[in-house]
Short mmCIF file of C-alpha atoms and ligand atoms in Angstrom, two decimals:
data_model
loop_
_atom_site.label_atom_id
_atom_site.label_comp_id
_atom_site.label_asym_id
_atom_site.label_seq_id
_atom_site.Cartn_x
_atom_site.Cartn_y
_atom_site.Cartn_z
CA MET A 30 -9.78 -8.66 30.05
CA GLU A 31 -11.58 -12.03 29.91
CA PHE A 32 -10.86 -14.20 26.76
CA THR A 33 -13.56 -16.79 27.00
CA TRP A 34 -17.03 -16.42 25.55
CA THR A 35 -20.16 -16.51 27.76
CA THR A 36 -22.69 -19.29 27.34
CA GLU A 37 -25.09 -16.72 25.83
CA ASP A 38 -22.41 -15.59 23.29
CA GLU A 39 -21.72 -19.13 22.27
CA ALA A 40 -25.44 -19.86 21.81
CA PHE A 41 -25.63 -16.70 19.72
CA ARG A 42 -22.80 -17.74 17.51
CA LYS A 43 -24.20 -21.21 17.10
CA ALA A 44 -27.72 -20.09 16.09
CA LEU A 45 -26.33 -17.45 13.75
CA ALA A 46 -23.84 -19.93 12.14
CA GLU A 47 -26.67 -22.37 11.51
CA PHE A 48 -28.86 -19.64 10.00
CA LEU A 49 -26.03 -18.38 7.77
CA ASP A 50 -25.02 -21.84 6.54
CA GLU A 51 -28.58 -22.47 5.50
CA GLU A 52 -29.19 -19.02 3.96
CA MET A 53 -25.91 -18.86 2.13
CA ALA A 54 -25.80 -22.42 0.79
CA GLY A 55 -24.78 -22.09 -2.89
CA LEU A 56 -24.91 -18.29 -2.82
CA ASP A 57 -22.75 -16.46 -5.46
CA LEU A 58 -20.88 -13.87 -3.40
CA ARG A 59 -19.56 -12.01 -6.48
CA PRO A 60 -22.67 -11.71 -8.68
CA GLY A 61 -22.21 -9.35 -11.57
CA GLY A 62 -18.43 -9.26 -11.14
CA GLY A 63 -18.34 -8.42 -7.46
CA PRO A 64 -18.58 -5.27 -5.23
CA GLY A 65 -20.16 -2.30 -6.88
CA ALA A 66 -22.18 -4.23 -9.46
CA ASP A 67 -25.94 -3.84 -9.41
CA ASP A 68 -26.40 -7.53 -8.77
CA HIS A 69 -24.04 -7.38 -5.80
CA VAL A 70 -25.98 -4.53 -4.29
CA GLU A 71 -29.18 -6.54 -4.89
CA LEU A 72 -27.66 -9.45 -3.00
CA SER A 73 -26.72 -7.19 -0.12
CA LYS A 74 -30.33 -5.83 0.17
CA ARG A 75 -31.89 -9.30 -0.15
CA PHE A 76 -29.68 -10.71 2.45
CA THR A 77 -29.82 -7.92 5.04
CA ARG A 78 -33.59 -7.78 4.87
CA VAL A 79 -33.68 -11.51 5.95
CA MET A 80 -31.26 -10.69 8.69
CA ALA A 81 -33.28 -7.60 9.77
CA GLU A 82 -36.39 -9.74 10.09
CA ARG A 83 -34.61 -11.60 12.98
CA ARG A 84 -33.06 -8.39 14.36
CA TRP A 85 -29.60 -9.78 13.50
CA LEU A 86 -28.63 -6.93 11.22
CA THR A 87 -28.18 -4.49 14.01
CA PRO A 88 -28.15 -6.86 16.97
CA ASN A 89 -26.36 -4.47 19.42
CA TRP A 90 -28.57 -1.45 18.64
CA PRO A 91 -31.29 -0.55 21.10
CA SER A 92 -34.73 -2.02 20.19
CA GLU A 93 -36.23 1.47 19.75
CA TYR A 94 -34.07 1.80 16.66
CA GLY A 95 -34.73 -1.68 15.31
CA GLY A 96 -31.91 -3.47 17.16
CA GLY A 97 -31.82 -6.48 19.34
CA ASP A 98 -30.37 -4.99 22.59
CA ALA A 99 -27.42 -7.39 22.23
CA THR A 100 -23.87 -6.67 23.42
CA ALA A 101 -20.89 -5.18 21.59
CA TRP A 102 -19.38 -8.76 21.78
CA GLN A 103 -22.44 -10.24 19.99
CA HIS A 104 -22.04 -7.51 17.32
CA ILE A 105 -18.41 -8.71 16.72
CA ILE A 106 -19.52 -12.31 16.70
CA MET A 107 -22.03 -11.46 14.02
CA SER A 108 -19.37 -9.61 12.01
CA GLU A 109 -16.91 -12.50 12.35
CA GLU A 110 -19.46 -15.06 11.09
CA LEU A 111 -20.35 -12.85 8.17
CA TRP A 112 -16.86 -11.94 7.11
CA LYS A 113 -15.63 -15.55 7.24
CA ARG A 114 -18.44 -16.36 4.82
CA GLY A 115 -17.59 -13.60 2.44
CA GLU A 116 -19.61 -10.63 3.86
CA PRO A 117 -22.95 -10.97 2.14
CA ARG A 118 -24.02 -7.56 3.69
CA GLY A 119 -21.73 -5.89 1.05
CA PRO A 120 -21.69 -2.13 1.56
CA GLN A 121 -24.24 -2.28 4.38
CA TYR A 122 -21.56 -3.31 6.89
CA MET A 123 -20.68 0.43 7.03
CA ASN A 124 -24.29 1.34 7.90
CA VAL A 125 -24.29 -1.06 10.83
CA ASN A 126 -20.78 -0.41 12.09
CA TRP A 127 -20.31 3.32 12.05
CA ILE A 128 -22.86 5.35 10.00
CA GLY A 129 -25.88 4.26 12.16
CA PRO A 130 -23.98 4.65 15.46
CA ALA A 131 -22.81 8.03 14.51
CA ILE A 132 -26.39 9.13 13.69
CA MET A 133 -27.62 7.53 16.96
CA ALA A 134 -25.02 9.55 18.86
CA PHE A 135 -25.19 12.97 17.12
CA GLY A 136 -28.37 12.94 15.02
CA THR A 137 -31.61 15.00 15.55
CA GLU A 138 -34.68 13.04 16.49
CA GLU A 139 -35.87 13.33 12.83
CA GLN A 140 -32.64 12.01 11.45
CA LYS A 141 -32.62 9.14 13.96
CA ALA A 142 -36.27 8.25 13.18
CA TYR A 143 -35.77 8.22 9.40
CA HIS A 144 -32.24 6.90 8.92
CA LEU A 145 -31.92 4.36 11.70
CA SER A 146 -35.16 2.64 10.83
CA ARG A 147 -34.09 2.30 7.18
CA ILE A 148 -30.58 0.98 8.20
CA SER A 149 -31.88 -1.55 10.66
CA ALA A 150 -34.46 -2.74 8.05
CA GLY A 151 -31.61 -3.47 5.61
CA ASP A 152 -33.20 -1.12 3.20
CA VAL A 153 -30.62 1.45 2.17
CA ILE A 154 -27.10 1.80 0.66
CA TRP A 155 -24.75 4.41 1.91
CA CYS A 156 -21.40 5.58 0.71
CA GLN A 157 -18.52 7.41 2.43
CA GLY A 158 -17.80 10.85 1.00
CA PHE A 159 -14.35 11.48 2.63
CA SER A 160 -11.35 11.23 0.26
CA GLU A 161 -10.54 13.90 -2.26
CA PRO A 162 -7.77 14.09 -4.89
CA GLU A 163 -5.50 15.90 -2.35
CA ALA A 164 -6.97 14.60 0.88
CA GLY A 165 -6.70 10.93 1.55
CA THR A 166 -4.38 10.14 4.51
CA ASP A 167 -4.42 13.88 5.24
CA LEU A 168 -8.22 13.94 5.45
CA ALA A 169 -8.28 17.30 7.36
CA GLY A 170 -6.85 18.81 4.15
CA LEU A 171 -10.17 18.33 2.39
CA LYS A 172 -11.29 21.26 0.06
CA THR A 173 -14.81 20.63 -0.96
CA THR A 174 -16.80 23.59 0.40
CA ALA A 175 -20.32 24.00 1.83
CA VAL A 176 -21.48 27.70 1.93
CA ARG A 177 -24.51 28.63 3.91
CA ASP A 178 -27.41 30.31 1.91
CA GLY A 179 -30.37 30.78 4.30
CA ASP A 180 -31.71 27.39 5.37
CA HIS A 181 -29.49 25.59 2.79
CA PHE A 182 -25.81 25.00 2.09
CA VAL A 183 -24.33 25.15 -1.36
CA ILE A 184 -21.66 22.44 -2.09
CA ASN A 185 -18.88 22.55 -4.56
CA GLY A 186 -15.95 20.24 -4.95
CA GLN A 187 -14.89 16.66 -5.70
CA LYS A 188 -14.63 13.32 -3.91
CA ILE A 189 -12.61 10.30 -5.01
CA TRP A 190 -12.35 6.50 -4.53
CA THR A 191 -16.00 6.56 -3.27
CA SER A 192 -17.05 3.02 -2.98
CA TYR A 193 -20.61 2.12 -3.99
CA ALA A 194 -21.40 5.82 -5.02
CA ASN A 195 -23.23 4.46 -8.11
CA ASN A 196 -25.89 2.65 -6.06
CA ALA A 197 -25.91 4.74 -2.89
CA GLU A 198 -29.00 6.60 -1.78
CA PHE A 199 -27.05 8.69 0.84
CA SER A 200 -23.53 9.75 1.46
CA PHE A 201 -21.86 10.36 4.77
CA PHE A 202 -20.34 13.43 3.43
CA LEU A 203 -17.60 15.77 4.66
CA ALA A 204 -17.25 19.43 3.57
CA ARG A 205 -15.40 22.50 4.75
CA THR A 206 -17.95 24.99 6.12
CA ASP A 207 -15.44 27.60 7.54
CA PRO A 208 -12.37 28.08 5.28
CA THR A 209 -10.96 30.62 7.75
CA ALA A 210 -10.83 28.29 10.79
CA GLU A 211 -7.91 26.01 11.79
CA ARG A 212 -8.28 23.12 9.35
CA HIS A 213 -9.63 20.58 11.78
CA ASP A 214 -12.21 23.07 13.07
CA GLY A 215 -13.99 24.12 9.96
CA ILE A 216 -15.38 20.73 8.77
CA SER A 217 -18.99 19.62 8.89
CA ILE A 218 -20.82 16.35 8.16
CA PHE A 219 -23.88 16.07 5.92
CA LEU A 220 -26.29 13.18 5.56
CA MET A 221 -26.48 13.85 1.87
CA PRO A 222 -29.06 12.35 -0.50
CA MET A 223 -27.15 11.27 -3.68
CA ASP A 224 -29.98 12.35 -6.04
CA LEU A 225 -29.55 16.05 -5.45
CA PRO A 226 -29.24 18.09 -8.57
CA GLY A 227 -25.54 18.95 -9.36
CA ILE A 228 -24.09 15.60 -8.23
CA GLU A 229 -22.26 13.61 -10.96
CA VAL A 230 -20.92 10.09 -10.27
CA ARG A 231 -18.24 8.69 -12.69
CA ASP A 232 -16.84 5.15 -12.47
CA ILE A 233 -13.13 4.52 -11.98
CA PRO A 234 -12.41 1.10 -13.47
CA ALA A 235 -10.70 -1.19 -11.02
CA PHE A 236 -9.68 -4.95 -10.90
CA VAL A 237 -11.12 -5.28 -7.37
CA GLY A 238 -14.71 -4.82 -8.73
CA GLN A 239 -15.74 -3.25 -11.97
CA HIS A 240 -18.01 -0.55 -10.45
CA ILE A 241 -16.61 -0.20 -6.94
CA PHE A 242 -14.64 3.08 -7.12
CA HIS A 243 -16.01 6.38 -8.23
CA GLU A 244 -15.28 10.01 -8.50
CA VAL A 245 -18.14 12.28 -7.33
CA PHE A 246 -18.33 15.80 -8.70
CA LEU A 247 -20.48 18.44 -6.97
CA SER A 248 -21.41 21.75 -8.51
CA ASP A 249 -23.75 24.16 -6.74
CA VAL A 250 -25.44 21.25 -4.85
CA ARG A 251 -28.13 22.75 -2.65
CA ILE A 252 -28.69 20.77 0.49
CA PRO A 253 -31.08 21.56 3.35
CA ALA A 254 -29.28 22.63 6.56
CA SER A 255 -31.41 19.93 8.26
CA ALA A 256 -29.07 17.42 6.66
CA LEU A 257 -26.18 18.53 8.92
CA LEU A 258 -25.06 15.89 11.44
CA GLY A 259 -23.97 17.42 14.68
CA GLU A 260 -22.89 21.01 14.88
CA GLU A 261 -21.70 23.13 12.00
CA ASN A 262 -17.87 23.23 11.82
CA ARG A 263 -17.63 20.52 14.63
CA GLY A 264 -17.47 17.51 12.49
CA TRP A 265 -13.87 16.50 13.16
CA PRO A 266 -14.38 14.86 16.73
CA ILE A 267 -17.22 12.74 15.22
CA ILE A 268 -15.03 11.72 12.29
CA ARG A 269 -12.16 10.66 14.54
CA ASP A 270 -14.36 8.23 16.46
CA VAL A 271 -16.09 7.07 13.27
CA LEU A 272 -12.74 6.17 11.76
CA ALA A 273 -11.76 4.14 14.82
CA HIS A 274 -15.00 2.16 14.66
CA GLU A 275 -14.49 1.64 10.90
CA ARG A 276 -10.97 0.33 11.54
CA VAL A 277 -11.98 -2.39 13.91
CA GLY A 278 -15.58 -2.94 12.81
CA ALA A 279 -14.72 -5.17 9.89
CA PRO A 280 -13.08 -8.28 11.38
CA LYS A 281 -10.99 -9.11 8.29
CA TYR A 282 -8.95 -11.52 10.38
CA ALA A 283 -12.06 -13.83 10.43
CA ARG A 284 -12.03 -14.19 6.62
CA ALA A 285 -8.28 -14.40 6.50
CA THR A 286 -8.38 -17.21 9.14
CA TYR A 287 -10.99 -19.08 7.17
CA VAL A 288 -9.04 -18.78 3.91
CA LEU A 289 -5.91 -19.83 5.66
CA ASP A 290 -7.65 -22.98 6.95
CA ARG A 291 -8.78 -23.83 3.41
CA VAL A 292 -5.25 -23.19 2.13
CA ALA A 293 -3.89 -25.48 4.78
CA GLU A 294 -6.32 -28.22 3.79
CA THR A 295 -5.24 -27.84 0.12
CA ALA A 296 -1.56 -28.12 1.26
CA GLU A 297 -2.45 -31.24 3.24
CA ALA A 298 -4.29 -32.85 0.22
CA GLN A 299 -1.24 -32.05 -1.90
CA GLY A 300 1.04 -33.92 0.62
CA ARG A 301 3.01 -30.68 1.27
CA LEU A 302 2.64 -30.20 5.01
CA ASP A 303 6.25 -31.28 5.61
CA ASP A 304 7.55 -28.62 3.13
CA PRO A 305 9.31 -25.96 5.29
CA GLN A 306 8.32 -23.17 2.96
CA VAL A 307 4.65 -24.12 3.14
CA LEU A 308 4.78 -24.56 6.96
CA GLN A 309 6.45 -21.19 7.40
CA ALA A 310 3.87 -19.41 5.26
CA LEU A 311 0.94 -21.15 7.03
CA GLY A 312 2.47 -20.41 10.53
CA THR A 313 3.17 -16.80 9.72
CA GLY A 314 -0.45 -16.39 8.49
CA LEU A 315 -1.87 -18.00 11.60
CA ALA A 316 0.24 -15.93 13.99
CA ALA A 317 -0.77 -12.71 12.11
CA CYS A 318 -4.47 -13.68 12.26
CA GLU A 319 -4.36 -14.43 15.96
CA ALA A 320 -2.58 -11.15 16.74
CA ALA A 321 -5.21 -9.17 14.70
CA ARG A 322 -8.06 -10.94 16.51
CA LEU A 323 -6.71 -10.27 19.92
CA LEU A 324 -5.90 -6.62 19.25
CA ALA A 325 -9.40 -6.19 17.75
CA TYR A 326 -10.88 -7.72 20.92
CA THR A 327 -8.88 -5.38 23.09
CA SER A 328 -10.43 -2.44 21.18
CA ILE A 329 -13.88 -3.92 21.23
CA ASP A 330 -13.43 -4.35 25.09
CA GLU A 331 -13.10 -0.56 25.30
CA ARG A 332 -16.35 -0.10 23.41
CA ALA A 333 -18.13 -2.73 25.56
CA LYS A 334 -17.09 -0.79 28.68
CA GLY A 335 -18.49 2.54 27.08
CA MET A 336 -14.99 3.92 26.61
CA ARG A 337 -13.92 6.16 23.69
CA PRO A 338 -11.65 4.31 21.25
CA SER A 339 -7.93 4.57 22.19
CA GLY A 340 -4.83 4.19 20.05
CA ILE A 341 -5.27 0.38 20.22
CA ALA A 342 -7.69 0.54 17.24
CA TYR A 343 -4.84 1.65 15.06
CA ALA A 344 -2.70 -1.29 16.24
CA ALA A 345 -5.68 -3.63 15.46
CA ARG A 346 -6.00 -2.15 12.05
CA ALA A 347 -2.29 -2.48 11.30
CA ALA A 348 -2.43 -6.09 12.48
CA MET A 349 -5.34 -6.84 10.16
CA VAL A 350 -3.32 -5.56 7.19
CA GLN A 351 -0.50 -7.89 8.17
CA ALA A 352 -2.85 -10.73 8.54
CA ASP A 353 -4.48 -10.10 5.10
CA ARG A 354 -1.01 -9.92 3.52
CA ALA A 355 0.38 -12.96 5.33
CA VAL A 356 -2.60 -15.16 4.28
CA ALA A 357 -2.39 -13.95 0.72
CA THR A 358 1.26 -14.94 0.67
CA ALA A 359 0.42 -18.38 2.10
CA ALA A 360 -2.27 -18.83 -0.56
CA GLN A 361 0.22 -17.92 -3.25
CA VAL A 362 2.83 -20.33 -1.85
CA VAL A 363 0.29 -23.26 -1.74
CA LEU A 364 -1.90 -22.49 -4.79
CA GLY A 365 0.67 -20.80 -7.07
CA ALA A 366 -0.72 -19.40 -10.25
CA ASP A 367 -4.14 -20.81 -9.45
CA VAL A 368 -4.66 -18.54 -6.53
CA LEU A 369 -6.96 -16.08 -8.34
CA ALA A 370 -9.11 -18.89 -9.80
CA HIS A 371 -9.44 -20.89 -6.65
CA ASP A 372 -12.77 -19.74 -5.30
CA ALA A 373 -14.57 -16.47 -4.43
CA LEU A 374 -13.10 -16.23 -0.98
CA ALA A 375 -9.51 -16.78 -2.18
CA THR A 376 -10.06 -14.27 -4.93
CA ASP A 377 -11.37 -11.72 -2.41
CA GLN A 378 -8.44 -12.46 -0.14
CA MET A 379 -5.94 -11.61 -2.85
CA PHE A 380 -7.80 -8.35 -3.77
CA THR A 381 -8.02 -7.49 -0.11
CA ALA A 382 -4.32 -8.01 0.43
CA PHE A 383 -3.59 -5.69 -2.58
CA THR A 384 -5.75 -2.85 -1.15
CA ALA A 385 -5.62 -3.56 2.64
CA GLY A 386 -2.76 -1.13 3.26
CA VAL A 387 -4.65 1.80 1.63
CA ALA A 388 -8.35 1.50 2.49
CA THR A 389 -9.50 3.34 5.65
CA GLY A 390 -6.12 5.13 5.98
CA THR A 391 -2.81 3.75 4.94
CA TYR A 392 -0.83 1.17 6.75
CA GLU A 393 2.20 3.56 7.13
CA VAL A 394 0.05 6.09 8.73
CA GLN A 395 -1.33 3.52 11.28
CA LEU A 396 2.28 2.91 12.23
CA GLU A 397 2.84 6.55 12.67
CA LEU A 398 -0.18 6.83 14.95
CA ILE A 399 0.99 3.77 16.92
CA SER A 400 4.33 5.34 17.44
CA ARG A 401 2.73 8.52 18.81
CA LEU A 402 -0.31 7.29 20.73
CA ILE A 403 0.83 3.99 22.09
CA LEU A 404 4.66 4.17 22.12
CA LYS A 405 4.67 7.92 22.88
CA LEU A 406 7.49 8.61 20.47
CA PRO A 407 7.86 12.09 19.08
CA ARG A 408 5.94 13.08 15.89
CA THR A 409 8.05 12.67 12.63
CA LYS A 410 8.64 15.77 10.56
C1 LIG B 24 -10.57 -0.60 -1.34
C2 LIG B 24 -10.61 0.83 -1.08
C3 LIG B 24 -11.85 1.45 -0.80
C4 LIG B 24 -12.00 2.87 -0.51
N1 LIG B 24 -13.23 3.38 -0.31
C5 LIG B 24 -13.29 4.69 -0.04
C6 LIG B 24 -14.61 5.29 0.20
O1 LIG B 24 -15.60 4.60 0.13
N2 LIG B 24 -14.71 6.57 0.50
C7 LIG B 24 -13.55 7.37 0.56
O2 LIG B 24 -13.79 8.54 0.91
N3 LIG B 24 -12.34 6.83 0.32
C8 LIG B 24 -12.20 5.52 -0.05
N4 LIG B 24 -10.94 4.97 -0.26
C9 LIG B 24 -9.77 5.91 -0.31
C10 LIG B 24 -8.83 5.71 0.88
O3 LIG B 24 -9.40 6.21 2.15
C11 LIG B 24 -7.56 6.55 0.66
O4 LIG B 24 -7.01 5.92 -0.55
C12 LIG B 24 -6.62 6.50 1.74
O5 LIG B 24 -7.16 7.28 2.76
C13 LIG B 24 -5.30 6.98 1.32
O6 LIG B 24 -5.30 8.23 0.68
P1 LIG B 24 -4.59 8.54 -0.72
O7 LIG B 24 -5.05 7.50 -1.66
O8 LIG B 24 -4.85 9.94 -0.99
O9 LIG B 24 -3.02 8.32 -0.42
P2 LIG B 24 -2.07 9.30 0.18
O10 LIG B 24 -2.59 9.84 1.45
O11 LIG B 24 -1.56 10.34 -0.81
O12 LIG B 24 -0.80 8.42 0.59
C14 LIG B 24 0.10 7.97 -0.41
C15 LIG B 24 1.35 7.34 0.27
O13 LIG B 24 1.96 8.21 1.14
C16 LIG B 24 2.04 7.70 2.49
N5 LIG B 24 1.98 8.74 3.47
C17 LIG B 24 1.09 9.70 3.50
N6 LIG B 24 1.15 10.44 4.62
C18 LIG B 24 2.18 9.86 5.33
C19 LIG B 24 2.72 10.12 6.63
N7 LIG B 24 2.31 11.14 7.42
N8 LIG B 24 3.67 9.25 7.08
C20 LIG B 24 4.06 8.22 6.37
N9 LIG B 24 3.53 7.97 5.11
C21 LIG B 24 2.61 8.72 4.67
C22 LIG B 24 0.95 6.69 2.56
O14 LIG B 24 1.10 5.66 3.51
C23 LIG B 24 0.88 6.11 1.16
O15 LIG B 24 1.77 5.06 1.02
C24 LIG B 24 -10.83 3.66 -0.44
C25 LIG B 24 -9.53 3.05 -0.88
C26 LIG B 24 -9.43 1.70 -1.07
C27 LIG B 24 -8.17 1.10 -1.43
#
């Protein structure tokens, strides 16, 4: 693996950084109280439309789907530059990273034509309908059912922790279509419009963002069979790859490194760079960020070579959790009680550190997967 950037990659990063610095000057990144608020979603749409005009929203997608034919590396450059500036795409990072690619790989021509054009135009909010009250880490234990009725399915059940469900137009939705099959075999994916009759969305109040989490209740929701993504009952292999893309697609180490630099500047201004406690916190943060970056690059290298994601994606994700936590600790050591009031990025960093070990599969489970898939240790009971 080659660790230097090409001249084209460096030129891409420079042009993008100049554009973002200009577009984001003075931008409030937590309008309306942050993720989930209507104003935050408006910011996401406004910003992504400007990026889409330059084909920078989906740079690595093929041009026929509104992309810029760029490489997997330019995609990660774009994500790094956005994350370190506070991720103005908001929920739409999911569309670009894994929802669109899953539709591109497994969708019908009609699904591709409709959904990919809207995603690459920055025109649509999606949510992820995975977790249920008794199926989070153990996602294959999901109980929501979809029963065939002619050319429709009828869905009943409940989802929980669904970010952005209040403003989403579609859900990338999992349901059990064969309750008699082995649990991984009977699951299907639906590209589900969120305005179907029988869907009720309720807020779960949370300090990370007032309207970010939701419960979604589904009673006798009739959805056309044409909304199935891929084959009926064969959703699990798609979900496995989707989760691997989700884990490395958000380069949280970029924001963590940026925040760490600002924290180090504050420590320097306070004359505390010879304080061993401060130095240890900053050094631990930097080492964790670098480890996360290099592990993420190893995983992206697989993607750039057209390989399926290996266990390294889990190591990258675990390292990103460690980086988020180490930088939050450094911020606390240097900023003390002011940490939550410092600025939007430091605030987000603290919230991220609180939730990092849970979102997209828990930290402990990533360790379990690393032990089996990379270290080849026996499965724990
Ligand atoms: C910020 C954030 C955003 C989220 N957004 C969404 C979303 O948009 N859509 C969605 O569907 N979900 C979302 N979630 C939910 C998230 O995916 C789940 O919370 C996560 O999968 C964990 O599931 P759980 O909460 O049921 O915890 P559990 O699975 O019940 O885990 C509880 C504890 O048990 C431990 N544990 C469980 N199994 C094992 C094991 N085999 N070995 C060792 N330890 C184990 C876990 O590590 C954890 O500490 C979000 C969560 C967060 C924090």
